[in-house]
Amino acid sequence: MKFPRRTLQSTVCIAAIAALRLSTASVILAQETTQEKRVALKTADGKYVSTAASGGLDLSGKSVTDKTTFAVVDSNGGGLDDGDEVKIKYTPGQVSDAGKNKPSFWVEDAGKINRVNQEPTGASGKFVLKKQGEGFVLKTTSGKFAAAPTGEGGLGLADKMESALVLKIEEQGSAK
C-alpha cells in the first residue's frame, strides 16, 4: 500500500511531537518526584553519623547538630522506604547559613564511604535503603553495605547486610 508523501510527512511530524511531549512529561515527572529531606542518622547505641575533617564521616556525634544533619535526596519522593534509591549530601552550617556554603556528597570510594565536593555523576554517589529491624542500612551500588568507620576518615564497607551499620533516620524538617 502506498501513502501520499504529504500524509507520510504529517504522520512523522505528529509522531515526533508526541515523542517530544512524552519526553518532556517524563523529565517534569522525575523532577516532581525527587524529594530532599533533612535528617540525622543515629546508630543503635545512640551515636550520630557526623562529618569529619578532609571529607570524612565518623560516629562522633552525641546529639543533633549542623555536623550531624544531612540532606537525603529520595529519587522517588514520598517517605523513605525499603528499596528507595537516595543520595546524601552535607551543607556546612545548613541550619544557620543555608545557601552560603557549597555542599559535599557521600560517595563510595577506595573501600570506604566519604564526602566529595562535587555532586557525583555516576553510581558511586547512590545508595539503596534496606530495612533492617527498626532502622535502615545503606547498600552501595557495588553491593556492599555501610559499616562502622575503619579509622581511615570514612564509614567502612561490609560485604554482608548482617555486618552493616543500622541507622535510625530522624527527620529534621524540610531541607533548604
PDB file of N, CA, C and O in Angstrom, residues 70-111:
ATOM      1  N   PHE A  70      22.103  15.892  57.627  1.00  0.00           N
ATOM      2  CA  PHE A  70      22.363  15.682  56.210  1.00  0.00           C
ATOM      3  C   PHE A  70      21.065  15.837  55.426  1.00  0.00           C
ATOM      4  O   PHE A  70      19.976  15.766  55.993  1.00  0.00           O
ATOM      5  N   ALA A  71      21.190  16.025  54.130  1.00  0.00           N
ATOM      6  CA  ALA A  71      20.020  16.036  53.252  1.00  0.00           C
ATOM      7  C   ALA A  71      20.012  14.728  52.485  1.00  0.00           C
ATOM      8  O   ALA A  71      20.995  14.383  51.812  1.00  0.00           O
ATOM      9  N   VAL A  72      18.925  13.985  52.615  1.00  0.00           N
ATOM     10  CA  VAL A  72      18.753  12.756  51.852  1.00  0.00           C
ATOM     11  C   VAL A  72      17.864  13.098  50.666  1.00  0.00           C
ATOM     12  O   VAL A  72      16.748  13.587  50.840  1.00  0.00           O
ATOM     13  N   VAL A  73      18.380  12.860  49.470  1.00  0.00           N
ATOM     14  CA  VAL A  73      17.633  13.128  48.244  1.00  0.00           C
ATOM     15  C   VAL A  73      17.036  11.805  47.789  1.00  0.00           C
ATOM     16  O   VAL A  73      17.745  10.912  47.341  1.00  0.00           O
ATOM     17  N   ASP A  74      15.722  11.692  47.948  1.00  0.00           N
ATOM     18  CA  ASP A  74      14.982  10.473  47.616  1.00  0.00           C
ATOM     19  C   ASP A  74      14.538  10.559  46.162  1.00  0.00           C
ATOM     20  O   ASP A  74      13.764  11.443  45.796  1.00  0.00           O
ATOM     21  N   SER A  75      15.021   9.653  45.328  1.00  0.00           N
ATOM     22  CA  SER A  75      14.754   9.743  43.895  1.00  0.00           C
ATOM     23  C   SER A  75      13.300   9.519  43.514  1.00  0.00           C
ATOM     24  O   SER A  75      12.869   9.932  42.450  1.00  0.00           O
ATOM     25  N   ASN A  76      12.499   8.875  44.385  1.00  0.00           N
ATOM     26  CA  ASN A  76      11.093   8.660  44.019  1.00  0.00           C
ATOM     27  C   ASN A  76      10.121   9.459  44.880  1.00  0.00           C
ATOM     28  O   ASN A  76       8.918   9.297  44.765  1.00  0.00           O
ATOM     29  N   GLY A  77      10.637  10.323  45.755  1.00  0.00           N
ATOM     30  CA  GLY A  77       9.763  11.153  46.583  1.00  0.00           C
ATOM     31  C   GLY A  77       9.055  10.329  47.648  1.00  0.00           C
ATOM     32  O   GLY A  77       9.366   9.173  47.883  1.00  0.00           O
ATOM     33  N   GLY A  78       8.101  10.941  48.309  1.00  0.00           N
ATOM     34  CA  GLY A  78       7.356  10.253  49.362  1.00  0.00           C
ATOM     35  C   GLY A  78       8.214  10.005  50.580  1.00  0.00           C
ATOM     36  O   GLY A  78       9.253  10.617  50.780  1.00  0.00           O
ATOM     37  N   GLY A  79       7.787   9.065  51.400  1.00  0.00           N
ATOM     38  CA  GLY A  79       8.530   8.714  52.600  1.00  0.00           C
ATOM     39  C   GLY A  79       9.749   7.881  52.256  1.00  0.00           C
ATOM     40  O   GLY A  79       9.846   7.307  51.179  1.00  0.00           O
ATOM     41  N   LEU A  80      10.687   7.818  53.188  1.00  0.00           N
ATOM     42  CA  LEU A  80      11.872   6.991  52.995  1.00  0.00           C
ATOM     43  C   LEU A  80      11.493   5.553  53.324  1.00  0.00           C
ATOM     44  O   LEU A  80      11.133   5.245  54.453  1.00  0.00           O
ATOM     45  N   ASP A  81      11.575   4.686  52.319  1.00  0.00           N
ATOM     46  CA  ASP A  81      11.115   3.306  52.449  1.00  0.00           C
ATOM     47  C   ASP A  81      12.171   2.320  51.966  1.00  0.00           C
ATOM     48  O   ASP A  81      13.108   2.687  51.255  1.00  0.00           O
ATOM     49  N   ASP A  82      11.975   1.062  52.328  1.00  0.00           N
ATOM     50  CA  ASP A  82      12.832  -0.019  51.890  1.00  0.00           C
ATOM     51  C   ASP A  82      12.915  -0.018  50.365  1.00  0.00           C
ATOM     52  O   ASP A  82      11.909   0.059  49.672  1.00  0.00           O
ATOM     53  N   GLY A  83      14.141  -0.065  49.852  1.00  0.00           N
ATOM     54  CA  GLY A  83      14.347  -0.116  48.413  1.00  0.00           C
ATOM     55  C   GLY A  83      14.510   1.240  47.741  1.00  0.00           C
ATOM     56  O   GLY A  83      14.834   1.301  46.549  1.00  0.00           O
ATOM     57  N   ASP A  84      14.309   2.343  48.467  1.00  0.00           N
ATOM     58  CA  ASP A  84      14.470   3.671  47.873  1.00  0.00           C
ATOM     59  C   ASP A  84      15.927   3.926  47.506  1.00  0.00           C
ATOM     60  O   ASP A  84      16.838   3.617  48.281  1.00  0.00           O
ATOM     61  N   GLU A  85      16.139   4.523  46.342  1.00  0.00           N
ATOM     62  CA  GLU A  85      17.468   4.962  45.934  1.00  0.00           C
ATOM     63  C   GLU A  85      17.635   6.409  46.393  1.00  0.00           C
ATOM     64  O   GLU A  85      16.776   7.242  46.116  1.00  0.00           O
ATOM     65  N   VAL A  86      18.744   6.668  47.097  1.00  0.00           N
ATOM     66  CA  VAL A  86      18.966   8.007  47.650  1.00  0.00           C
ATOM     67  C   VAL A  86      20.391   8.481  47.379  1.00  0.00           C
ATOM     68  O   VAL A  86      21.289   7.685  47.132  1.00  0.00           O
ATOM     69  N   LYS A  87      20.554   9.798  47.439  1.00  0.00           N
ATOM     70  CA  LYS A  87      21.853  10.445  47.505  1.00  0.00           C
ATOM     71  C   LYS A  87      21.872  11.173  48.841  1.00  0.00           C
ATOM     72  O   LYS A  87      20.825  11.585  49.335  1.00  0.00           O
ATOM     73  N   ILE A  88      23.056  11.338  49.416  1.00  0.00           N
ATOM     74  CA  ILE A  88      23.160  12.019  50.702  1.00  0.00           C
ATOM     75  C   ILE A  88      24.176  13.149  50.564  1.00  0.00           C
ATOM     76  O   ILE A  88      25.270  12.949  50.032  1.00  0.00           O
ATOM     77  N   LYS A  89      23.783  14.334  51.041  1.00  0.00           N
ATOM     78  CA  LYS A  89      24.706  15.463  50.969  1.00  0.00           C
ATOM     79  C   LYS A  89      24.740  16.200  52.304  1.00  0.00           C
ATOM     80  O   LYS A  89      23.830  16.086  53.115  1.00  0.00           O
ATOM     81  N   TYR A  90      25.810  16.925  52.483  1.00  0.00           N
ATOM     82  CA  TYR A  90      26.018  17.736  53.680  1.00  0.00           C
ATOM     83  C   TYR A  90      26.358  19.149  53.250  1.00  0.00           C
ATOM     84  O   TYR A  90      27.209  19.355  52.390  1.00  0.00           O
ATOM     85  N   THR A  91      25.677  20.119  53.855  1.00  0.00           N
ATOM     86  CA  THR A  91      25.999  21.521  53.600  1.00  0.00           C
ATOM     87  C   THR A  91      26.444  22.134  54.917  1.00  0.00           C
ATOM     88  O   THR A  91      25.678  22.160  55.871  1.00  0.00           O
ATOM     89  N   PRO A  92      27.695  22.618  54.997  1.00  0.00           N
ATOM     90  CA  PRO A  92      28.177  23.220  56.243  1.00  0.00           C
ATOM     91  C   PRO A  92      27.273  24.359  56.702  1.00  0.00           C
ATOM     92  O   PRO A  92      26.863  25.190  55.900  1.00  0.00           O
ATOM     93  N   GLY A  93      26.950  24.362  57.986  1.00  0.00           N
ATOM     94  CA  GLY A  93      26.122  25.432  58.529  1.00  0.00           C
ATOM     95  C   GLY A  93      24.742  25.487  57.919  1.00  0.00           C
ATOM     96  O   GLY A  93      24.127  26.539  57.874  1.00  0.00           O
ATOM     97  N   GLN A  94      24.228  24.339  57.470  1.00  0.00           N
ATOM     98  CA  GLN A  94      22.974  24.356  56.709  1.00  0.00           C
ATOM     99  C   GLN A  94      21.785  24.899  57.481  1.00  0.00           C
ATOM    100  O   GLN A  94      20.860  25.425  56.887  1.00  0.00           O
ATOM    101  N   VAL A  95      21.782  24.828  58.792  1.00  0.00           N
ATOM    102  CA  VAL A  95      20.652  25.344  59.548  1.00  0.00           C
ATOM    103  C   VAL A  95      20.728  26.865  59.652  1.00  0.00           C
ATOM    104  O   VAL A  95      19.769  27.570  59.380  1.00  0.00           O
ATOM    105  N   SER A  96      21.894  27.384  59.998  1.00  0.00           N
ATOM    106  CA  SER A  96      22.010  28.824  60.224  1.00  0.00           C
ATOM    107  C   SER A  96      22.472  29.625  59.005  1.00  0.00           C
ATOM    108  O   SER A  96      22.187  30.803  58.907  1.00  0.00           O
ATOM    109  N   ASP A  97      23.179  29.003  58.086  1.00  0.00           N
ATOM    110  CA  ASP A  97      23.738  29.730  56.943  1.00  0.00           C
ATOM    111  C   ASP A  97      23.320  29.131  55.607  1.00  0.00           C
ATOM    112  O   ASP A  97      24.117  29.070  54.675  1.00  0.00           O
ATOM    113  N   ALA A  98      22.107  28.650  55.499  1.00  0.00           N
ATOM    114  CA  ALA A  98      21.658  27.979  54.283  1.00  0.00           C
ATOM    115  C   ALA A  98      21.936  28.825  53.048  1.00  0.00           C
ATOM    116  O   ALA A  98      21.678  30.011  53.024  1.00  0.00           O
ATOM    117  N   GLY A  99      22.504  28.188  52.027  1.00  0.00           N
ATOM    118  CA  GLY A  99      22.758  28.850  50.768  1.00  0.00           C
ATOM    119  C   GLY A  99      24.122  29.506  50.652  1.00  0.00           C
ATOM    120  O   GLY A  99      24.542  29.860  49.563  1.00  0.00           O
ATOM    121  N   LYS A 100      24.857  29.676  51.744  1.00  0.00           N
ATOM    122  CA  LYS A 100      26.156  30.358  51.693  1.00  0.00           C
ATOM    123  C   LYS A 100      27.312  29.403  51.423  1.00  0.00           C
ATOM    124  O   LYS A 100      28.352  29.811  50.948  1.00  0.00           O
ATOM    125  N   ASN A 101      27.167  28.146  51.776  1.00  0.00           N
ATOM    126  CA  ASN A 101      28.256  27.189  51.654  1.00  0.00           C
ATOM    127  C   ASN A 101      27.918  26.104  50.641  1.00  0.00           C
ATOM    128  O   ASN A 101      26.768  25.726  50.481  1.00  0.00           O
ATOM    129  N   LYS A 102      28.961  25.574  49.998  1.00  0.00           N
ATOM    130  CA  LYS A 102      28.761  24.530  48.999  1.00  0.00           C
ATOM    131  C   LYS A 102      28.628  23.171  49.679  1.00  0.00           C
ATOM    132  O   LYS A 102      29.349  22.872  50.630  1.00  0.00           O
ATOM    133  N   PRO A 103      27.738  22.327  49.170  1.00  0.00           N
ATOM    134  CA  PRO A 103      27.550  21.003  49.779  1.00  0.00           C
ATOM    135  C   PRO A 103      28.638  20.013  49.383  1.00  0.00           C
ATOM    136  O   PRO A 103      29.334  20.205  48.387  1.00  0.00           O
ATOM    137  N   SER A 104      28.768  18.977  50.179  1.00  0.00           N
ATOM    138  CA  SER A 104      29.589  17.823  49.823  1.00  0.00           C
ATOM    139  C   SER A 104      28.648  16.620  49.756  1.00  0.00           C
ATOM    140  O   SER A 104      27.580  16.620  50.368  1.00  0.00           O
ATOM    141  N   PHE A 105      29.050  15.611  49.001  1.00  0.00           N
ATOM    142  CA  PHE A 105      28.178  14.482  48.723  1.00  0.00           C
ATOM    143  C   PHE A 105      28.842  13.178  49.149  1.00  0.00           C
ATOM    144  O   PHE A 105      30.043  12.995  48.959  1.00  0.00           O
ATOM    145  N   TRP A 106      28.040  12.275  49.723  1.00  0.00           N
ATOM    146  CA  TRP A 106      28.544  10.967  50.120  1.00  0.00           C
ATOM    147  C   TRP A 106      28.832  10.144  48.868  1.00  0.00           C
ATOM    148  O   TRP A 106      28.035  10.123  47.930  1.00  0.00           O
ATOM    149  N   VAL A 107      29.965   9.443  48.881  1.00  0.00           N
ATOM    150  CA  VAL A 107      30.328   8.542  47.789  1.00  0.00           C
ATOM    151  C   VAL A 107      31.021   7.310  48.349  1.00  0.00           C
ATOM    152  O   VAL A 107      31.635   7.351  49.420  1.00  0.00           O
ATOM    153  N   GLU A 108      30.930   6.242  47.606  1.00  0.00           N
ATOM    154  CA  GLU A 108      31.735   5.049  47.888  1.00  0.00           C
ATOM    155  C   GLU A 108      33.014   5.201  47.083  1.00  0.00           C
ATOM    156  O   GLU A 108      32.965   5.384  45.863  1.00  0.00           O
ATOM    157  N   ASP A 109      34.151   5.156  47.786  1.00  0.00           N
ATOM    158  CA  ASP A 109      35.421   5.363  47.100  1.00  0.00           C
ATOM    159  C   ASP A 109      36.545   4.715  47.897  1.00  0.00           C
ATOM    160  O   ASP A 109      36.652   4.930  49.109  1.00  0.00           O
ATOM    161  N   ALA A 110      37.369   3.963  47.244  1.00  0.00           N
ATOM    162  CA  ALA A 110      38.572   3.368  47.844  1.00  0.00           C
ATOM    163  C   ALA A 110      38.275   2.588  49.120  1.00  0.00           C
ATOM    164  O   ALA A 110      38.964   2.740  50.128  1.00  0.00           O
ATOM    165  N   GLY A 111      37.220   1.786  49.101  1.00  0.00           N
ATOM    166  CA  GLY A 111      36.926   0.913  50.230  1.00  0.00           C
ATOM    167  C   GLY A 111      36.258   1.567  51.420  1.00  0.00           C
ATOM    168  O   GLY A 111      36.258   1.008  52.511  1.00  0.00           O
TER     169      GLY A 111
END
